[in-house]
Tab-separated table of N, CA and C in Angstrom:
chain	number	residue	atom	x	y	z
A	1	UNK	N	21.259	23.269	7.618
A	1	UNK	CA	22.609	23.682	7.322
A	1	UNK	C	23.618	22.826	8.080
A	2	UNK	N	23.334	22.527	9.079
A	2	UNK	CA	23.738	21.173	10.044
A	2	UNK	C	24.852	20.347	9.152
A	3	UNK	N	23.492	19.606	8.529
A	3	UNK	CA	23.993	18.515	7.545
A	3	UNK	C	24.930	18.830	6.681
A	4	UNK	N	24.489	20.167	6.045
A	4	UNK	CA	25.556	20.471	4.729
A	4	UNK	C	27.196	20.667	5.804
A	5	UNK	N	27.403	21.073	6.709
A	5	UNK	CA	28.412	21.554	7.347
A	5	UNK	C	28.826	19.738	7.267
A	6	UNK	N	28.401	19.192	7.615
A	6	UNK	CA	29.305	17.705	8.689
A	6	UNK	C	29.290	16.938	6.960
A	7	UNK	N	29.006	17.375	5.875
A	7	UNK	CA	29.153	16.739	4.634
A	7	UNK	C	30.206	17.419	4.006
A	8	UNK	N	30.165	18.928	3.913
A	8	UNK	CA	31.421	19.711	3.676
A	8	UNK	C	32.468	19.461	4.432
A	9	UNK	N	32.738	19.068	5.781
A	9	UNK	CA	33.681	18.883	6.710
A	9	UNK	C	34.475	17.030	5.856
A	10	UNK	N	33.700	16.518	5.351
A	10	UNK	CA	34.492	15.316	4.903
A	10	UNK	C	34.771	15.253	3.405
A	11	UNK	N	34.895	16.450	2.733
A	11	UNK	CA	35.013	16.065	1.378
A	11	UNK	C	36.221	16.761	1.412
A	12	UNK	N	36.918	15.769	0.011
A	12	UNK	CA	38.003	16.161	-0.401
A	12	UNK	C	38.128	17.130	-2.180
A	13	UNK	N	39.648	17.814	-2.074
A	13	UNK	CA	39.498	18.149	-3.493
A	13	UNK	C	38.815	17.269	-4.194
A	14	UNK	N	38.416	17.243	-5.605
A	14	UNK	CA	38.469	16.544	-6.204
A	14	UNK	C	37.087	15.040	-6.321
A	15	UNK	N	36.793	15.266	-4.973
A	15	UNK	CA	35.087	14.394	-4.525
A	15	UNK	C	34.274	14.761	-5.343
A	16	UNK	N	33.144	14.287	-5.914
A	16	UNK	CA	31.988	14.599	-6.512
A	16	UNK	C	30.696	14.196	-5.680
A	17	UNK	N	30.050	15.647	-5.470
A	17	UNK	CA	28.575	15.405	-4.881
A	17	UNK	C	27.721	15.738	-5.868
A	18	UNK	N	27.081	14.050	-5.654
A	18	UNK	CA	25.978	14.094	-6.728
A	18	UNK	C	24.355	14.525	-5.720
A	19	UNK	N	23.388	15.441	-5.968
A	19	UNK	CA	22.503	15.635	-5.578
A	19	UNK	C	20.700	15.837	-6.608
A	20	UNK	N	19.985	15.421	-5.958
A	20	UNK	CA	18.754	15.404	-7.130
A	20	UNK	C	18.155	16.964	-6.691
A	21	UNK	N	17.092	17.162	-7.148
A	21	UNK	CA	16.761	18.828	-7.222
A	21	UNK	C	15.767	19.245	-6.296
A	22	UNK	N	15.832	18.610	-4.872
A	22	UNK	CA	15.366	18.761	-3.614
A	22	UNK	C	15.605	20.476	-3.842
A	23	UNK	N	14.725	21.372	-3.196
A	23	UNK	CA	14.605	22.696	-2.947
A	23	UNK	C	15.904	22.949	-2.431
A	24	UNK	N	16.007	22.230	-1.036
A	24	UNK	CA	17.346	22.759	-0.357
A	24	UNK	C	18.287	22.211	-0.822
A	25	UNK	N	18.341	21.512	-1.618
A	25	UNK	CA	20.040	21.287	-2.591
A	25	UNK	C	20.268	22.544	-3.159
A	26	UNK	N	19.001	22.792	-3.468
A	26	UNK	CA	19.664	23.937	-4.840
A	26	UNK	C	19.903	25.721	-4.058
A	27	UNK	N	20.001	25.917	-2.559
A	27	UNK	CA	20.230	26.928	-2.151
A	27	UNK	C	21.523	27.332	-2.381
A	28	UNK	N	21.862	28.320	-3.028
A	28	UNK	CA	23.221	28.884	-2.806
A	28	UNK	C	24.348	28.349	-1.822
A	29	UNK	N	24.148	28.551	-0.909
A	29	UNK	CA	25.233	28.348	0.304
A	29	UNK	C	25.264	26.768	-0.017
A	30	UNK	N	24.739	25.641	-0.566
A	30	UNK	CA	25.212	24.279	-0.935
A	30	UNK	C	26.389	24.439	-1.905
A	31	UNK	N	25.914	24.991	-2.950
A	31	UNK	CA	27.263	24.905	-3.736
A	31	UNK	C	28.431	25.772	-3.365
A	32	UNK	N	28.299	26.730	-2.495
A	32	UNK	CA	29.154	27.641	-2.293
A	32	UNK	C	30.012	26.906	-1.307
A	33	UNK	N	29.359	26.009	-0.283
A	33	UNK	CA	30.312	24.775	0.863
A	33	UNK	C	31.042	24.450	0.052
A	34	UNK	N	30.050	23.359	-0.750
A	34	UNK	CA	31.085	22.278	-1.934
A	34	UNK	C	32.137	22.870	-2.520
A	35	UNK	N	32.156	23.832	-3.407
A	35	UNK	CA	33.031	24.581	-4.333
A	35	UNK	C	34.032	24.870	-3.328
A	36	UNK	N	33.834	25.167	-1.882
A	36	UNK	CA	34.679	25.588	-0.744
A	36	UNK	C	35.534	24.765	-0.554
A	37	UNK	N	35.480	23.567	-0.543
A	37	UNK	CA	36.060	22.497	-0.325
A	37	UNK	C	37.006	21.666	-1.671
A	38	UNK	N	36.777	22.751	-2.814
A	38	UNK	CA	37.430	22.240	-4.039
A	38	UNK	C	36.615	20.694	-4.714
A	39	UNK	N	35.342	20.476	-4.132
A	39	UNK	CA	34.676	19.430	-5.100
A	39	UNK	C	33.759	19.563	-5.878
A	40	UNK	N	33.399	18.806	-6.863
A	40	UNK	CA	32.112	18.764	-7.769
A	40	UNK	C	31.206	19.101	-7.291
A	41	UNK	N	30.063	19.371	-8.132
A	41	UNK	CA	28.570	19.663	-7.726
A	41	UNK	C	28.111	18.857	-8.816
A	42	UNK	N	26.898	18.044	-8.640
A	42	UNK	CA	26.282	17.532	-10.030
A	42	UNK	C	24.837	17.139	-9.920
A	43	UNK	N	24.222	17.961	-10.421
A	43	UNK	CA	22.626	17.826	-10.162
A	43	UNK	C	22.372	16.306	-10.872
A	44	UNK	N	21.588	15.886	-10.506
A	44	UNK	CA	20.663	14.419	-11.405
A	44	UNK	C	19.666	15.094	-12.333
A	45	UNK	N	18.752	14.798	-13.375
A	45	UNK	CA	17.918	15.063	-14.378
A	45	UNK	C	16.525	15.358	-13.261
A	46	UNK	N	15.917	16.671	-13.350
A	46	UNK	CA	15.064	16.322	-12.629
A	46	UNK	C	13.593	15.961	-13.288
A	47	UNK	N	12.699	15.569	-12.353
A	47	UNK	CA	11.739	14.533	-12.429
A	47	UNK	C	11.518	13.441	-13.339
A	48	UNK	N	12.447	12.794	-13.310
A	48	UNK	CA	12.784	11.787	-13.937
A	48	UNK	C	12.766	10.791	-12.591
A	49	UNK	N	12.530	10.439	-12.396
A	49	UNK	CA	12.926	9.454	-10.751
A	49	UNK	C	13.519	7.485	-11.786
A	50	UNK	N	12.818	7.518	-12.971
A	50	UNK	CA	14.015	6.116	-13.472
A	50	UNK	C	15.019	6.832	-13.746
A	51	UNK	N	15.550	7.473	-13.726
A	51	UNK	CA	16.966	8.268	-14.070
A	51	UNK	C	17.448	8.750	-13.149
A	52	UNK	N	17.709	8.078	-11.983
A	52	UNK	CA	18.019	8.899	-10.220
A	52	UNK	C	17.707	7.918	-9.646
A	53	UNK	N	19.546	7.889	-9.578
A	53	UNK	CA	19.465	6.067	-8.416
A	53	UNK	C	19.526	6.423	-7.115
A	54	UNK	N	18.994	7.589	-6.454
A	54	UNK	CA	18.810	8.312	-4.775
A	54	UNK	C	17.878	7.565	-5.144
A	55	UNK	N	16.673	7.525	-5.944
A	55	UNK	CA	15.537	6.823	-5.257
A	55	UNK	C	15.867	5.435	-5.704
A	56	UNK	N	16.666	4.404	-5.824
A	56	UNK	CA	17.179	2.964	-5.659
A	56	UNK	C	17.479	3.016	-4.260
A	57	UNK	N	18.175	3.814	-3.977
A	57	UNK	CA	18.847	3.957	-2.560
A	57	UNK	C	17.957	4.374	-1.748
A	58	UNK	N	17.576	4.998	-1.769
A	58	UNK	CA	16.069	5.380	-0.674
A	58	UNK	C	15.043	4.135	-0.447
A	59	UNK	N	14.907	3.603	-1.369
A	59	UNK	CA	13.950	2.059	-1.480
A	59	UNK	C	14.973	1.404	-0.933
A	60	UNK	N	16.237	0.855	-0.564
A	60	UNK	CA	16.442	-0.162	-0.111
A	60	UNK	C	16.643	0.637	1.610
A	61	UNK	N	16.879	1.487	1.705
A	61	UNK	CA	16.685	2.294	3.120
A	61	UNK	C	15.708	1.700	3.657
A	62	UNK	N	14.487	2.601	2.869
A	62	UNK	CA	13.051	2.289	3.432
A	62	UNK	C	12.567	0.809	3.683
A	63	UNK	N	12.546	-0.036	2.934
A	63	UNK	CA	12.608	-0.994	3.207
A	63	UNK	C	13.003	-1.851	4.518
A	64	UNK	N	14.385	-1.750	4.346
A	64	UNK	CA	15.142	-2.198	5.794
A	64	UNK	C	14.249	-1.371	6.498
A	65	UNK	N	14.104	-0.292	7.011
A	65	UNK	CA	13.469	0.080	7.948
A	65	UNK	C	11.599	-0.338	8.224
A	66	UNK	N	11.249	-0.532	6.881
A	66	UNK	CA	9.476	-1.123	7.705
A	66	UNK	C	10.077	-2.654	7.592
A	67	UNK	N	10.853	-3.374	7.399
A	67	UNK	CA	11.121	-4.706	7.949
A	67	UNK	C	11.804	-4.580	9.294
A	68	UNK	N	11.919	-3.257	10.339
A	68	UNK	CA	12.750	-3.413	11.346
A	68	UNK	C	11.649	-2.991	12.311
A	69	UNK	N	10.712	-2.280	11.624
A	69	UNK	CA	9.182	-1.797	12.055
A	69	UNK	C	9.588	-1.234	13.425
A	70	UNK	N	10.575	0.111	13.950
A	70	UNK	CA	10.529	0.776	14.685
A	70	UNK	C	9.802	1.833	14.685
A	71	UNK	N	9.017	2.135	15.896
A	71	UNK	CA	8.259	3.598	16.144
A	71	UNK	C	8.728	4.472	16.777
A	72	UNK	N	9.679	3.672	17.983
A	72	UNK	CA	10.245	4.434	18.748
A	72	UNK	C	11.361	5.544	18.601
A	73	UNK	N	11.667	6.667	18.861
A	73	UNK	CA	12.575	7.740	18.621
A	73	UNK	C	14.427	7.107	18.710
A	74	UNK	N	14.425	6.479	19.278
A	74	UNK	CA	15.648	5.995	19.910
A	74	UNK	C	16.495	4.797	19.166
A	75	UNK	N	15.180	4.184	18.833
A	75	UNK	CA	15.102	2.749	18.232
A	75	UNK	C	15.612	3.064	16.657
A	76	UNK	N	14.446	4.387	16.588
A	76	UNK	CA	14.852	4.872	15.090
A	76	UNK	C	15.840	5.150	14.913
A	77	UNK	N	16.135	5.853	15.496
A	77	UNK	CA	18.065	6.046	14.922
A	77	UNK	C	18.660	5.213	14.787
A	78	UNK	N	18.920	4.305	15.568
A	78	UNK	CA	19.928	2.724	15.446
A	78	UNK	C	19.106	1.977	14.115
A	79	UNK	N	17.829	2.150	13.875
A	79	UNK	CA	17.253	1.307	12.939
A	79	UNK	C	17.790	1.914	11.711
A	80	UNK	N	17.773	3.459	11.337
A	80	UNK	CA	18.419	3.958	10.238
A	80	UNK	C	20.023	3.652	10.039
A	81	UNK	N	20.629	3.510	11.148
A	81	UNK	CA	22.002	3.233	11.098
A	81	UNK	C	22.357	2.227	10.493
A	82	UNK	N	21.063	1.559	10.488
A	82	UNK	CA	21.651	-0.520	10.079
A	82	UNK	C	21.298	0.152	8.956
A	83	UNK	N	19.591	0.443	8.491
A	83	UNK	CA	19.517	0.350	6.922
A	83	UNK	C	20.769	1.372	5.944
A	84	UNK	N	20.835	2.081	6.832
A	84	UNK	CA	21.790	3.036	5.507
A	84	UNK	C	23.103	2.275	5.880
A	85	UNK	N	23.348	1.279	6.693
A	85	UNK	CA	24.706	0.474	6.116
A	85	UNK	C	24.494	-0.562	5.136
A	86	UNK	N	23.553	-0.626	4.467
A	86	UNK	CA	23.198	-1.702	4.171
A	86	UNK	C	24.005	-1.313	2.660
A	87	UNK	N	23.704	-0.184	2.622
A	87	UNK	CA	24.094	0.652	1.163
A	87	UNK	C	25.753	0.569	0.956
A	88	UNK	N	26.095	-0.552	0.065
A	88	UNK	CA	27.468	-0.665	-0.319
A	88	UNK	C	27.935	0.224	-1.355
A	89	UNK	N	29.386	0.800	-1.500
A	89	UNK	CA	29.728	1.367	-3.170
A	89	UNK	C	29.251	0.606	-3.902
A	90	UNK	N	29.827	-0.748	-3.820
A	90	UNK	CA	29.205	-1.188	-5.124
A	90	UNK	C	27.552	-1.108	-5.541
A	91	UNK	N	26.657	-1.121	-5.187
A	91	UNK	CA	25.378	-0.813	-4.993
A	91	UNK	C	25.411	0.683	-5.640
A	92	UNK	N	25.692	1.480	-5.310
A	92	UNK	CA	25.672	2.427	-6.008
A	92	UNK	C	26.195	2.800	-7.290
A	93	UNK	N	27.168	2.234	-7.534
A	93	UNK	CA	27.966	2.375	-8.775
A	93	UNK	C	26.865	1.022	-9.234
A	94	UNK	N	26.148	0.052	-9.292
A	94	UNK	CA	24.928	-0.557	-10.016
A	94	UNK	C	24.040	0.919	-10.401
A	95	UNK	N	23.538	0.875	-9.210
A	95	UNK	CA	22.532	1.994	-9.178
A	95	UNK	C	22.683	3.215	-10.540
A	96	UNK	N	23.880	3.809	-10.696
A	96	UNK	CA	24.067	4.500	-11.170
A	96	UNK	C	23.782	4.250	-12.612
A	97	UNK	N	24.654	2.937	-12.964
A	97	UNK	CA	24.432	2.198	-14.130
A	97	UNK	C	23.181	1.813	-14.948
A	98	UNK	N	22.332	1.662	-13.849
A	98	UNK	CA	21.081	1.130	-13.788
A	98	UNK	C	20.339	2.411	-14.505
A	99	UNK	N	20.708	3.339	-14.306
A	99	UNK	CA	19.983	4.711	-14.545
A	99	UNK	C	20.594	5.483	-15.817
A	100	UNK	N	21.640	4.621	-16.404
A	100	UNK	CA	22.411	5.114	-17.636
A	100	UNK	C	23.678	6.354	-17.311
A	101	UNK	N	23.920	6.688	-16.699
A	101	UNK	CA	25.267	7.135	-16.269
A	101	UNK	C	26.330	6.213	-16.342
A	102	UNK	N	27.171	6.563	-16.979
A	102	UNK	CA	28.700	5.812	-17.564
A	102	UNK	C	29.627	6.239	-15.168
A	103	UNK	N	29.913	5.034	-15.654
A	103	UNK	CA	30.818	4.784	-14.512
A	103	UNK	C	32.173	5.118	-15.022
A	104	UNK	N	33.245	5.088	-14.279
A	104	UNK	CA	34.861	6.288	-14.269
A	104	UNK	C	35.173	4.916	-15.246
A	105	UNK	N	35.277	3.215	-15.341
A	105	UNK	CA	35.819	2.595	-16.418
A	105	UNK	C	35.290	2.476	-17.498
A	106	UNK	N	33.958	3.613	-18.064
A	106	UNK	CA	33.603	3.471	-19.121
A	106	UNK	C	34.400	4.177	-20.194
């Protein structure tokens, strides 16, 4: 619940959270934050994984991280910090595309 709090704490009216159909996405109190905050909710198709660019984005995560080949607890965190910067908008708005979802200039 951590997480959902410090994700609800930065959204604005009008934001759209897109989420795939992880168990704990779909608990009540997720959409009830979001909706709290006046933004979207939008599930992805589930088990479809070519149709769900989280897992594009998760592969280039993972990646960066066994090319940074940390074990250590400490190390790991700074190592996740680089790979999930690695993840640009634009990358995602591909991603998305990539998976057949119309982008906002379609």
């Amino acid at each position: 619940m951590a997480r959902s709090m410090s994700l609800a704490g930065r959204l604005r009216p009008c934001d759209v959270v897109v989420l795939d159909n992880l168990s704990a996405h779909q608990r009540p109190a997720v959409e009830t934050l979001i909706r709290s905050r006046k933004a979207h909710l939008l599930f992805l198709l589930p088990d479809r994984s070519d149709f769900n660019p989280i897992e594009a984005c998760w592969l280039r995560v993972k990646t960066r991280l066994w090319a940074i080949g940390t074990r250590i607890h400490a190390a790991l965190i700074q190592a996740m910090r680089e790979a999930l910067s690695t993840v640009r908008p634009e990358d995602a708005v591909a991603w998305f595309s990539c998976c057949g979802y119309p982008s906002q200039s379609s």
